[in-house]
Amino acid sequence: MSIIDAHVHVLDDYQPMTPFQDMGRVDRLLHWMDDAAVDKAVMLPVVTDFSPGNNEECSRWARDNPDRLAAMTDVPLDAPDAAERVMAARAQYGSVAISCYPRTPDLAWMTASEHDAIWIAFQASGLVCNLQVTPPNYRHIIELAQRYRQVRFVLNHFGLPKGAGIAPEDVASGGLDEARLLDNLFVKVSAYYSVADTPWDHRCPTALAYLYRLRDLLGAERLMFGSDWPPAGRQLTYRQIVEIVRTEATELTEAEKAAILGETAARVYGI
């Protein structure tokens, strides 16, 4: 079974992790990947005041380790030149996707006609659109996925249901049921601590309840594993995070585990 970690951050000085801000070093990630038998990881750059060059760094690390690492490019989609940056990302950075952590709480603007050029750029480039989206904004991303069926959309961290008060028993998963038939919308089951009642518990019973709900709703072929390393390292080791799905997810079939742990990410990101 090939394993792909679809959500890691890699940088030498990840200041929010102080005093362990070097946990995200590329050499350390590769060590922990070897230890956990993870074949490849997808890097999401952290472009901010303490790491302004992380797009370039992740691109370089992916080129230096093509069998182990792939890189997204961070693009704020509300920037005036967002469409041009999407179009340039593959040639400039070797990107497999665009990562965006939106700067506004309401994402209705993404569906407005003045932003059509962004989605046309995604169609033309073939890059995946990877988004941090909260449940109140599901409907906007679902609308985009319906309108632009050639664009693949990926939502981080289970779609962040817990913070919005959505329980794993919610059969509609906060409105994600509206995406049931959209085969171009995917969810990363990543950052298990974000949906856990006891994030230090490697068995992650609540997080797995959310995973099983998404499996029932969308199918394992539309879910992909991600660790959210190094932030997740505050609670568990890298190996423990991988084993949440590989060992503790006993309600998954072996075929479902294979899809979530690698096959979906390989297909969606083309890696």
PDB file of N, CA, C and O in Angstrom, residues 85-159:
ATOM      1  N   ARG A  85      -1.244  34.411 -11.258  1.00  0.00           N
ATOM      2  CA  ARG A  85      -0.372  33.607 -10.402  1.00  0.00           C
ATOM      3  C   ARG A  85      -0.738  32.138 -10.463  1.00  0.00           C
ATOM      4  O   ARG A  85       0.133  31.255 -10.407  1.00  0.00           O
ATOM      5  N   VAL A  86      -2.022  31.818 -10.587  1.00  0.00           N
ATOM      6  CA  VAL A  86      -2.451  30.427 -10.771  1.00  0.00           C
ATOM      7  C   VAL A  86      -1.886  29.886 -12.074  1.00  0.00           C
ATOM      8  O   VAL A  86      -1.338  28.772 -12.123  1.00  0.00           O
ATOM      9  N   MET A  87      -1.998  30.666 -13.135  1.00  0.00           N
ATOM     10  CA  MET A  87      -1.522  30.207 -14.443  1.00  0.00           C
ATOM     11  C   MET A  87      -0.014  29.984 -14.444  1.00  0.00           C
ATOM     12  O   MET A  87       0.484  29.094 -15.143  1.00  0.00           O
ATOM     13  N   ALA A  88       0.721  30.770 -13.675  1.00  0.00           N
ATOM     14  CA  ALA A  88       2.189  30.685 -13.705  1.00  0.00           C
ATOM     15  C   ALA A  88       2.758  29.639 -12.757  1.00  0.00           C
ATOM     16  O   ALA A  88       3.930  29.275 -12.873  1.00  0.00           O
ATOM     17  N   ALA A  89       1.951  29.127 -11.824  1.00  0.00           N
ATOM     18  CA  ALA A  89       2.486  28.333 -10.714  1.00  0.00           C
ATOM     19  C   ALA A  89       3.154  27.037 -11.153  1.00  0.00           C
ATOM     20  O   ALA A  89       4.186  26.643 -10.585  1.00  0.00           O
ATOM     21  N   ARG A  90       2.597  26.360 -12.128  1.00  0.00           N
ATOM     22  CA  ARG A  90       3.194  25.075 -12.525  1.00  0.00           C
ATOM     23  C   ARG A  90       4.578  25.289 -13.136  1.00  0.00           C
ATOM     24  O   ARG A  90       5.542  24.590 -12.796  1.00  0.00           O
ATOM     25  N   ALA A  91       4.690  26.255 -14.044  1.00  0.00           N
ATOM     26  CA  ALA A  91       5.981  26.500 -14.678  1.00  0.00           C
ATOM     27  C   ALA A  91       6.984  27.116 -13.703  1.00  0.00           C
ATOM     28  O   ALA A  91       8.167  26.767 -13.711  1.00  0.00           O
ATOM     29  N   GLN A  92       6.514  28.020 -12.838  1.00  0.00           N
ATOM     30  CA  GLN A  92       7.422  28.718 -11.933  1.00  0.00           C
ATOM     31  C   GLN A  92       7.880  27.855 -10.762  1.00  0.00           C
ATOM     32  O   GLN A  92       9.047  27.892 -10.370  1.00  0.00           O
ATOM     33  N   TYR A  93       6.954  27.070 -10.214  1.00  0.00           N
ATOM     34  CA  TYR A  93       7.249  26.326  -8.987  1.00  0.00           C
ATOM     35  C   TYR A  93       7.124  24.809  -9.116  1.00  0.00           C
ATOM     36  O   TYR A  93       7.402  24.093  -8.150  1.00  0.00           O
ATOM     37  N   GLY A  94       6.675  24.318 -10.256  1.00  0.00           N
ATOM     38  CA  GLY A  94       6.439  22.878 -10.378  1.00  0.00           C
ATOM     39  C   GLY A  94       5.272  22.409  -9.545  1.00  0.00           C
ATOM     40  O   GLY A  94       5.240  21.265  -9.077  1.00  0.00           O
ATOM     41  N   SER A  95       4.284  23.264  -9.355  1.00  0.00           N
ATOM     42  CA  SER A  95       3.187  23.016  -8.422  1.00  0.00           C
ATOM     43  C   SER A  95       2.229  21.936  -8.913  1.00  0.00           C
ATOM     44  O   SER A  95       1.977  21.796 -10.115  1.00  0.00           O
ATOM     45  N   VAL A  96       1.644  21.223  -7.941  1.00  0.00           N
ATOM     46  CA  VAL A  96       0.573  20.280  -8.233  1.00  0.00           C
ATOM     47  C   VAL A  96      -0.785  20.854  -7.849  1.00  0.00           C
ATOM     48  O   VAL A  96      -1.821  20.305  -8.218  1.00  0.00           O
ATOM     49  N   ALA A  97      -0.768  21.984  -7.088  1.00  0.00           N
ATOM     50  CA  ALA A  97      -2.021  22.578  -6.617  1.00  0.00           C
ATOM     51  C   ALA A  97      -1.755  23.995  -6.131  1.00  0.00           C
ATOM     52  O   ALA A  97      -0.605  24.378  -5.878  1.00  0.00           O
ATOM     53  N   ILE A  98      -2.834  24.742  -5.988  1.00  0.00           N
ATOM     54  CA  ILE A  98      -2.802  26.041  -5.349  1.00  0.00           C
ATOM     55  C   ILE A  98      -3.428  25.906  -3.968  1.00  0.00           C
ATOM     56  O   ILE A  98      -4.519  25.344  -3.820  1.00  0.00           O
ATOM     57  N   SER A  99      -2.728  26.402  -2.956  1.00  0.00           N
ATOM     58  CA  SER A  99      -3.242  26.406  -1.592  1.00  0.00           C
ATOM     59  C   SER A  99      -3.688  27.814  -1.235  1.00  0.00           C
ATOM     60  O   SER A  99      -2.961  28.785  -1.478  1.00  0.00           O
ATOM     61  N   CYS A 100      -4.881  27.913  -0.666  1.00  0.00           N
ATOM     62  CA  CYS A 100      -5.380  29.215  -0.239  1.00  0.00           C
ATOM     63  C   CYS A 100      -6.060  29.091   1.117  1.00  0.00           C
ATOM     64  O   CYS A 100      -6.967  28.268   1.287  1.00  0.00           O
ATOM     65  N   TYR A 101      -5.598  29.904   2.037  1.00  0.00           N
ATOM     66  CA  TYR A 101      -6.262  30.086   3.331  1.00  0.00           C
ATOM     67  C   TYR A 101      -6.942  31.449   3.255  1.00  0.00           C
ATOM     68  O   TYR A 101      -6.287  32.471   3.469  1.00  0.00           O
ATOM     69  N   PRO A 102      -8.224  31.500   2.897  1.00  0.00           N
ATOM     70  CA  PRO A 102      -8.867  32.787   2.614  1.00  0.00           C
ATOM     71  C   PRO A 102      -8.750  33.768   3.773  1.00  0.00           C
ATOM     72  O   PRO A 102      -8.780  33.397   4.953  1.00  0.00           O
ATOM     73  N   ARG A 103      -8.635  35.043   3.402  1.00  0.00           N
ATOM     74  CA  ARG A 103      -8.442  36.103   4.388  1.00  0.00           C
ATOM     75  C   ARG A 103      -9.756  36.735   4.834  1.00  0.00           C
ATOM     76  O   ARG A 103      -9.752  37.653   5.658  1.00  0.00           O
ATOM     77  N   THR A 104     -10.877  36.252   4.294  1.00  0.00           N
ATOM     78  CA  THR A 104     -12.185  36.782   4.677  1.00  0.00           C
ATOM     79  C   THR A 104     -13.044  35.647   5.223  1.00  0.00           C
ATOM     80  O   THR A 104     -12.972  34.515   4.732  1.00  0.00           O
ATOM     81  N   PRO A 105     -13.878  35.912   6.232  1.00  0.00           N
ATOM     82  CA  PRO A 105     -14.714  34.845   6.800  1.00  0.00           C
ATOM     83  C   PRO A 105     -15.839  34.393   5.876  1.00  0.00           C
ATOM     84  O   PRO A 105     -16.278  33.248   5.963  1.00  0.00           O
ATOM     85  N   ASP A 106     -16.311  35.261   5.002  1.00  0.00           N
ATOM     86  CA  ASP A 106     -17.398  34.949   4.072  1.00  0.00           C
ATOM     87  C   ASP A 106     -16.806  34.795   2.675  1.00  0.00           C
ATOM     88  O   ASP A 106     -16.158  35.716   2.154  1.00  0.00           O
ATOM     89  N   LEU A 107     -17.018  33.641   2.062  1.00  0.00           N
ATOM     90  CA  LEU A 107     -16.424  33.360   0.753  1.00  0.00           C
ATOM     91  C   LEU A 107     -17.398  33.531  -0.401  1.00  0.00           C
ATOM     92  O   LEU A 107     -17.146  33.048  -1.515  1.00  0.00           O
ATOM     93  N   ALA A 108     -18.486  34.256  -0.179  1.00  0.00           N
ATOM     94  CA  ALA A 108     -19.441  34.493  -1.268  1.00  0.00           C
ATOM     95  C   ALA A 108     -18.777  35.184  -2.451  1.00  0.00           C
ATOM     96  O   ALA A 108     -19.170  34.978  -3.608  1.00  0.00           O
ATOM     97  N   TRP A 109     -17.764  36.001  -2.181  1.00  0.00           N
ATOM     98  CA  TRP A 109     -17.087  36.723  -3.261  1.00  0.00           C
ATOM     99  C   TRP A 109     -16.486  35.782  -4.301  1.00  0.00           C
ATOM    100  O   TRP A 109     -16.338  36.161  -5.470  1.00  0.00           O
ATOM    101  N   MET A 110     -16.147  34.567  -3.891  1.00  0.00           N
ATOM    102  CA  MET A 110     -15.544  33.630  -4.837  1.00  0.00           C
ATOM    103  C   MET A 110     -16.483  33.275  -5.986  1.00  0.00           C
ATOM    104  O   MET A 110     -16.027  32.902  -7.074  1.00  0.00           O
ATOM    105  N   THR A 111     -17.777  33.374  -5.756  1.00  0.00           N
ATOM    106  CA  THR A 111     -18.750  32.995  -6.785  1.00  0.00           C
ATOM    107  C   THR A 111     -19.163  34.172  -7.660  1.00  0.00           C
ATOM    108  O   THR A 111     -19.933  33.981  -8.604  1.00  0.00           O
ATOM    109  N   ALA A 112     -18.684  35.380  -7.356  1.00  0.00           N
ATOM    110  CA  ALA A 112     -19.079  36.565  -8.113  1.00  0.00           C
ATOM    111  C   ALA A 112     -18.423  36.563  -9.495  1.00  0.00           C
ATOM    112  O   ALA A 112     -17.300  36.079  -9.668  1.00  0.00           O
ATOM    113  N   SER A 113     -19.111  37.137 -10.469  1.00  0.00           N
ATOM    114  CA  SER A 113     -18.646  37.091 -11.857  1.00  0.00           C
ATOM    115  C   SER A 113     -17.293  37.775 -12.048  1.00  0.00           C
ATOM    116  O   SER A 113     -16.516  37.386 -12.925  1.00  0.00           O
ATOM    117  N   GLU A 114     -16.985  38.786 -11.221  1.00  0.00           N
ATOM    118  CA  GLU A 114     -15.706  39.479 -11.399  1.00  0.00           C
ATOM    119  C   GLU A 114     -14.519  38.599 -11.044  1.00  0.00           C
ATOM    120  O   GLU A 114     -13.369  38.956 -11.321  1.00  0.00           O
ATOM    121  N   HIS A 115     -14.770  37.437 -10.433  1.00  0.00           N
ATOM    122  CA  HIS A 115     -13.692  36.512 -10.102  1.00  0.00           C
ATOM    123  C   HIS A 115     -13.678  35.276 -11.016  1.00  0.00           C
ATOM    124  O   HIS A 115     -12.926  34.334 -10.750  1.00  0.00           O
ATOM    125  N   ASP A 116     -14.461  35.302 -12.073  1.00  0.00           N
ATOM    126  CA  ASP A 116     -14.501  34.149 -12.985  1.00  0.00           C
ATOM    127  C   ASP A 116     -13.129  33.810 -13.537  1.00  0.00           C
ATOM    128  O   ASP A 116     -12.825  32.635 -13.800  1.00  0.00           O
ATOM    129  N   ALA A 117     -12.282  34.826 -13.738  1.00  0.00           N
ATOM    130  CA  ALA A 117     -10.965  34.582 -14.331  1.00  0.00           C
ATOM    131  C   ALA A 117     -10.134  33.619 -13.500  1.00  0.00           C
ATOM    132  O   ALA A 117      -9.311  32.869 -14.042  1.00  0.00           O
ATOM    133  N   ILE A 118     -10.349  33.629 -12.179  1.00  0.00           N
ATOM    134  CA  ILE A 118      -9.599  32.710 -11.311  1.00  0.00           C
ATOM    135  C   ILE A 118      -9.928  31.270 -11.664  1.00  0.00           C
ATOM    136  O   ILE A 118      -9.034  30.420 -11.821  1.00  0.00           O
ATOM    137  N   TRP A 119     -11.195  30.974 -11.797  1.00  0.00           N
ATOM    138  CA  TRP A 119     -11.622  29.593 -12.032  1.00  0.00           C
ATOM    139  C   TRP A 119     -11.328  29.164 -13.458  1.00  0.00           C
ATOM    140  O   TRP A 119     -11.027  27.983 -13.699  1.00  0.00           O
ATOM    141  N   ILE A 120     -11.352  30.104 -14.382  1.00  0.00           N
ATOM    142  CA  ILE A 120     -10.925  29.801 -15.747  1.00  0.00           C
ATOM    143  C   ILE A 120      -9.434  29.461 -15.757  1.00  0.00           C
ATOM    144  O   ILE A 120      -8.991  28.553 -16.473  1.00  0.00           O
ATOM    145  N   ALA A 121      -8.648  30.159 -14.920  1.00  0.00           N
ATOM    146  CA  ALA A 121      -7.220  29.852 -14.812  1.00  0.00           C
ATOM    147  C   ALA A 121      -6.997  28.458 -14.241  1.00  0.00           C
ATOM    148  O   ALA A 121      -6.100  27.727 -14.680  1.00  0.00           O
ATOM    149  N   PHE A 122      -7.790  28.080 -13.252  1.00  0.00           N
ATOM    150  CA  PHE A 122      -7.681  26.718 -12.723  1.00  0.00           C
ATOM    151  C   PHE A 122      -8.000  25.693 -13.808  1.00  0.00           C
ATOM    152  O   PHE A 122      -7.314  24.672 -13.929  1.00  0.00           O
ATOM    153  N   GLN A 123      -9.046  25.943 -14.575  1.00  0.00           N
ATOM    154  CA  GLN A 123      -9.394  25.019 -15.662  1.00  0.00           C
ATOM    155  C   GLN A 123      -8.246  24.897 -16.652  1.00  0.00           C
ATOM    156  O   GLN A 123      -7.865  23.795 -17.071  1.00  0.00           O
ATOM    157  N   ALA A 124      -7.678  26.034 -17.042  1.00  0.00           N
ATOM    158  CA  ALA A 124      -6.629  26.028 -18.057  1.00  0.00           C
ATOM    159  C   ALA A 124      -5.336  25.411 -17.551  1.00  0.00           C
ATOM    160  O   ALA A 124      -4.633  24.713 -18.293  1.00  0.00           O
ATOM    161  N   SER A 125      -5.007  25.648 -16.286  1.00  0.00           N
ATOM    162  CA  SER A 125      -3.747  25.150 -15.739  1.00  0.00           C
ATOM    163  C   SER A 125      -3.809  23.685 -15.336  1.00  0.00           C
ATOM    164  O   SER A 125      -2.785  23.005 -15.258  1.00  0.00           O
ATOM    165  N   GLY A 126      -5.015  23.196 -15.020  1.00  0.00           N
ATOM    166  CA  GLY A 126      -5.165  21.831 -14.529  1.00  0.00           C
ATOM    167  C   GLY A 126      -4.755  21.658 -13.084  1.00  0.00           C
ATOM    168  O   GLY A 126      -4.724  20.528 -12.575  1.00  0.00           O
ATOM    169  N   LEU A 127      -4.463  22.754 -12.385  1.00  0.00           N
ATOM    170  CA  LEU A 127      -4.057  22.665 -10.986  1.00  0.00           C
ATOM    171  C   LEU A 127      -5.265  22.460 -10.080  1.00  0.00           C
ATOM    172  O   LEU A 127      -6.369  22.918 -10.368  1.00  0.00           O
ATOM    173  N   VAL A 128      -5.028  21.793  -8.976  1.00  0.00           N
ATOM    174  CA  VAL A 128      -6.057  21.555  -7.961  1.00  0.00           C
ATOM    175  C   VAL A 128      -6.212  22.808  -7.109  1.00  0.00           C
ATOM    176  O   VAL A 128      -5.231  23.507  -6.821  1.00  0.00           O
ATOM    177  N   CYS A 129      -7.432  23.091  -6.686  1.00  0.00           N
ATOM    178  CA  CYS A 129      -7.717  24.209  -5.791  1.00  0.00           C
ATOM    179  C   CYS A 129      -7.905  23.661  -4.382  1.00  0.00           C
ATOM    180  O   CYS A 129      -8.903  22.994  -4.095  1.00  0.00           O
ATOM    181  N   ASN A 130      -6.935  23.920  -3.516  1.00  0.00           N
ATOM    182  CA  ASN A 130      -6.916  23.397  -2.149  1.00  0.00           C
ATOM    183  C   ASN A 130      -7.265  24.521  -1.190  1.00  0.00           C
ATOM    184  O   ASN A 130      -6.566  25.530  -1.116  1.00  0.00           O
ATOM    185  N   LEU A 131      -8.354  24.375  -0.435  1.00  0.00           N
ATOM    186  CA  LEU A 131      -8.903  25.476   0.346  1.00  0.00           C
ATOM    187  C   LEU A 131      -9.122  25.139   1.811  1.00  0.00           C
ATOM    188  O   LEU A 131      -9.485  24.006   2.145  1.00  0.00           O
ATOM    189  N   GLN A 132      -8.948  26.132   2.659  1.00  0.00           N
ATOM    190  CA  GLN A 132      -9.346  26.065   4.062  1.00  0.00           C
ATOM    191  C   GLN A 132     -10.752  26.677   4.133  1.00  0.00           C
ATOM    192  O   GLN A 132     -10.916  27.884   3.962  1.00  0.00           O
ATOM    193  N   VAL A 133     -11.750  25.838   4.363  1.00  0.00           N
ATOM    194  CA  VAL A 133     -13.152  26.272   4.271  1.00  0.00           C
ATOM    195  C   VAL A 133     -13.903  25.818   5.512  1.00  0.00           C
ATOM    196  O   VAL A 133     -13.793  24.666   5.931  1.00  0.00           O
ATOM    197  N   THR A 134     -14.692  26.726   6.085  1.00  0.00           N
ATOM    198  CA  THR A 134     -15.533  26.408   7.235  1.00  0.00           C
ATOM    199  C   THR A 134     -16.953  26.084   6.765  1.00  0.00           C
ATOM    200  O   THR A 134     -17.356  26.470   5.668  1.00  0.00           O
ATOM    201  N   PRO A 135     -17.726  25.369   7.574  1.00  0.00           N
ATOM    202  CA  PRO A 135     -19.065  24.942   7.157  1.00  0.00           C
ATOM    203  C   PRO A 135     -19.988  26.039   6.627  1.00  0.00           C
ATOM    204  O   PRO A 135     -20.721  25.792   5.652  1.00  0.00           O
ATOM    205  N   PRO A 136     -19.991  27.261   7.178  1.00  0.00           N
ATOM    206  CA  PRO A 136     -20.878  28.279   6.592  1.00  0.00           C
ATOM    207  C   PRO A 136     -20.575  28.598   5.133  1.00  0.00           C
ATOM    208  O   PRO A 136     -21.430  29.157   4.437  1.00  0.00           O
ATOM    209  N   ASN A 137     -19.374  28.224   4.679  1.00  0.00           N
ATOM    210  CA  ASN A 137     -18.994  28.511   3.294  1.00  0.00           C
ATOM    211  C   ASN A 137     -19.063  27.296   2.383  1.00  0.00           C
ATOM    212  O   ASN A 137     -18.718  27.394   1.196  1.00  0.00           O
ATOM    213  N   TYR A 138     -19.496  26.154   2.897  1.00  0.00           N
ATOM    214  CA  TYR A 138     -19.610  24.974   2.034  1.00  0.00           C
ATOM    215  C   TYR A 138     -20.415  25.287   0.785  1.00  0.00           C
ATOM    216  O   TYR A 138     -20.076  24.871  -0.329  1.00  0.00           O
ATOM    217  N   ARG A 139     -21.514  25.991   0.955  1.00  0.00           N
ATOM    218  CA  ARG A 139     -22.422  26.206  -0.175  1.00  0.00           C
ATOM    219  C   ARG A 139     -21.739  26.966  -1.308  1.00  0.00           C
ATOM    220  O   ARG A 139     -22.048  26.729  -2.487  1.00  0.00           O
ATOM    221  N   HIS A 140     -20.805  27.859  -0.980  1.00  0.00           N
ATOM    222  CA  HIS A 140     -20.117  28.616  -2.029  1.00  0.00           C
ATOM    223  C   HIS A 140     -19.154  27.722  -2.805  1.00  0.00           C
ATOM    224  O   HIS A 140     -19.066  27.819  -4.036  1.00  0.00           O
ATOM    225  N   ILE A 141     -18.458  26.839  -2.106  1.00  0.00           N
ATOM    226  CA  ILE A 141     -17.529  25.942  -2.792  1.00  0.00           C
ATOM    227  C   ILE A 141     -18.303  24.896  -3.602  1.00  0.00           C
ATOM    228  O   ILE A 141     -17.895  24.529  -4.712  1.00  0.00           O
ATOM    229  N   ILE A 142     -19.417  24.443  -3.067  1.00  0.00           N
ATOM    230  CA  ILE A 142     -20.250  23.499  -3.816  1.00  0.00           C
ATOM    231  C   ILE A 142     -20.774  24.158  -5.090  1.00  0.00           C
ATOM    232  O   ILE A 142     -20.797  23.535  -6.167  1.00  0.00           O
ATOM    233  N   GLU A 143     -21.170  25.418  -4.989  1.00  0.00           N
ATOM    234  CA  GLU A 143     -21.616  26.139  -6.193  1.00  0.00           C
ATOM    235  C   GLU A 143     -20.501  26.221  -7.230  1.00  0.00           C
ATOM    236  O   GLU A 143     -20.740  26.000  -8.428  1.00  0.00           O
ATOM    237  N   LEU A 144     -19.297  26.518  -6.792  1.00  0.00           N
ATOM    238  CA  LEU A 144     -18.172  26.575  -7.721  1.00  0.00           C
ATOM    239  C   LEU A 144     -17.883  25.205  -8.329  1.00  0.00           C
ATOM    240  O   LEU A 144     -17.603  25.091  -9.530  1.00  0.00           O
ATOM    241  N   ALA A 145     -17.931  24.161  -7.520  1.00  0.00           N
ATOM    242  CA  ALA A 145     -17.681  22.815  -8.025  1.00  0.00           C
ATOM    243  C   ALA A 145     -18.737  22.392  -9.034  1.00  0.00           C
ATOM    244  O   ALA A 145     -18.451  21.651  -9.985  1.00  0.00           O
ATOM    245  N   GLN A 146     -19.958  22.841  -8.856  1.00  0.00           N
ATOM    246  CA  GLN A 146     -21.024  22.560  -9.828  1.00  0.00           C
ATOM    247  C   GLN A 146     -20.806  23.333 -11.126  1.00  0.00           C
ATOM    248  O   GLN A 146     -21.052  22.829 -12.215  1.00  0.00           O
ATOM    249  N   ARG A 147     -20.328  24.561 -10.992  1.00  0.00           N
ATOM    250  CA  ARG A 147     -20.165  25.443 -12.153  1.00  0.00           C
ATOM    251  C   ARG A 147     -18.928  25.080 -12.966  1.00  0.00           C
ATOM    252  O   ARG A 147     -18.923  25.170 -14.193  1.00  0.00           O
ATOM    253  N   TYR A 148     -17.866  24.668 -12.261  1.00  0.00           N
ATOM    254  CA  TYR A 148     -16.586  24.380 -12.922  1.00  0.00           C
ATOM    255  C   TYR A 148     -16.236  22.915 -12.668  1.00  0.00           C
ATOM    256  O   TYR A 148     -15.388  22.592 -11.824  1.00  0.00           O
ATOM    257  N   ARG A 149     -16.864  22.037 -13.418  1.00  0.00           N
ATOM    258  CA  ARG A 149     -16.720  20.605 -13.151  1.00  0.00           C
ATOM    259  C   ARG A 149     -15.326  20.072 -13.495  1.00  0.00           C
ATOM    260  O   ARG A 149     -14.955  18.995 -13.040  1.00  0.00           O
ATOM    261  N   GLN A 150     -14.544  20.830 -14.276  1.00  0.00           N
ATOM    262  CA  GLN A 150     -13.190  20.391 -14.595  1.00  0.00           C
ATOM    263  C   GLN A 150     -12.187  20.753 -13.507  1.00  0.00           C
ATOM    264  O   GLN A 150     -11.060  20.258 -13.515  1.00  0.00           O
ATOM    265  N   VAL A 151     -12.575  21.614 -12.585  1.00  0.00           N
ATOM    266  CA  VAL A 151     -11.682  22.016 -11.499  1.00  0.00           C
ATOM    267  C   VAL A 151     -11.884  21.077 -10.311  1.00  0.00           C
ATOM    268  O   VAL A 151     -13.015  20.823  -9.892  1.00  0.00           O
ATOM    269  N   ARG A 152     -10.777  20.580  -9.771  1.00  0.00           N
ATOM    270  CA  ARG A 152     -10.841  19.719  -8.593  1.00  0.00           C
ATOM    271  C   ARG A 152     -10.631  20.580  -7.342  1.00  0.00           C
ATOM    272  O   ARG A 152      -9.641  21.299  -7.243  1.00  0.00           O
ATOM    273  N   PHE A 153     -11.575  20.487  -6.425  1.00  0.00           N
ATOM    274  CA  PHE A 153     -11.531  21.241  -5.178  1.00  0.00           C
ATOM    275  C   PHE A 153     -11.239  20.280  -4.024  1.00  0.00           C
ATOM    276  O   PHE A 153     -11.843  19.203  -3.936  1.00  0.00           O
ATOM    277  N   VAL A 154     -10.340  20.684  -3.134  1.00  0.00           N
ATOM    278  CA  VAL A 154     -10.014  19.884  -1.948  1.00  0.00           C
ATOM    279  C   VAL A 154     -10.191  20.759  -0.715  1.00  0.00           C
ATOM    280  O   VAL A 154      -9.637  21.864  -0.647  1.00  0.00           O
ATOM    281  N   LEU A 155     -10.944  20.263   0.267  1.00  0.00           N
ATOM    282  CA  LEU A 155     -11.151  20.972   1.523  1.00  0.00           C
ATOM    283  C   LEU A 155     -10.244  20.391   2.597  1.00  0.00           C
ATOM    284  O   LEU A 155     -10.179  19.173   2.763  1.00  0.00           O
ATOM    285  N   ASN A 156      -9.566  21.251   3.329  1.00  0.00           N
ATOM    286  CA  ASN A 156      -8.672  20.816   4.408  1.00  0.00           C
ATOM    287  C   ASN A 156      -9.441  20.343   5.637  1.00  0.00           C
ATOM    288  O   ASN A 156     -10.567  20.782   5.900  1.00  0.00           O
ATOM    289  N   HIS A 157      -8.796  19.502   6.425  1.00  0.00           N
ATOM    290  CA  HIS A 157      -9.128  19.232   7.830  1.00  0.00           C
ATOM    291  C   HIS A 157     -10.595  18.861   8.068  1.00  0.00           C
ATOM    292  O   HIS A 157     -11.287  19.497   8.864  1.00  0.00           O
ATOM    293  N   PHE A 158     -11.054  17.844   7.343  1.00  0.00           N
ATOM    294  CA  PHE A 158     -12.412  17.326   7.518  1.00  0.00           C
ATOM    295  C   PHE A 158     -13.475  18.381   7.172  1.00  0.00           C
ATOM    296  O   PHE A 158     -14.662  18.183   7.437  1.00  0.00           O
ATOM    297  N   GLY A 159     -13.068  19.523   6.572  1.00  0.00           N
ATOM    298  CA  GLY A 159     -14.001  20.622   6.378  1.00  0.00           C
ATOM    299  C   GLY A 159     -14.251  21.419   7.640  1.00  0.00           C
ATOM    300  O   GLY A 159     -15.200  22.212   7.702  1.00  0.00           O
TER     301      GLY A 159
END
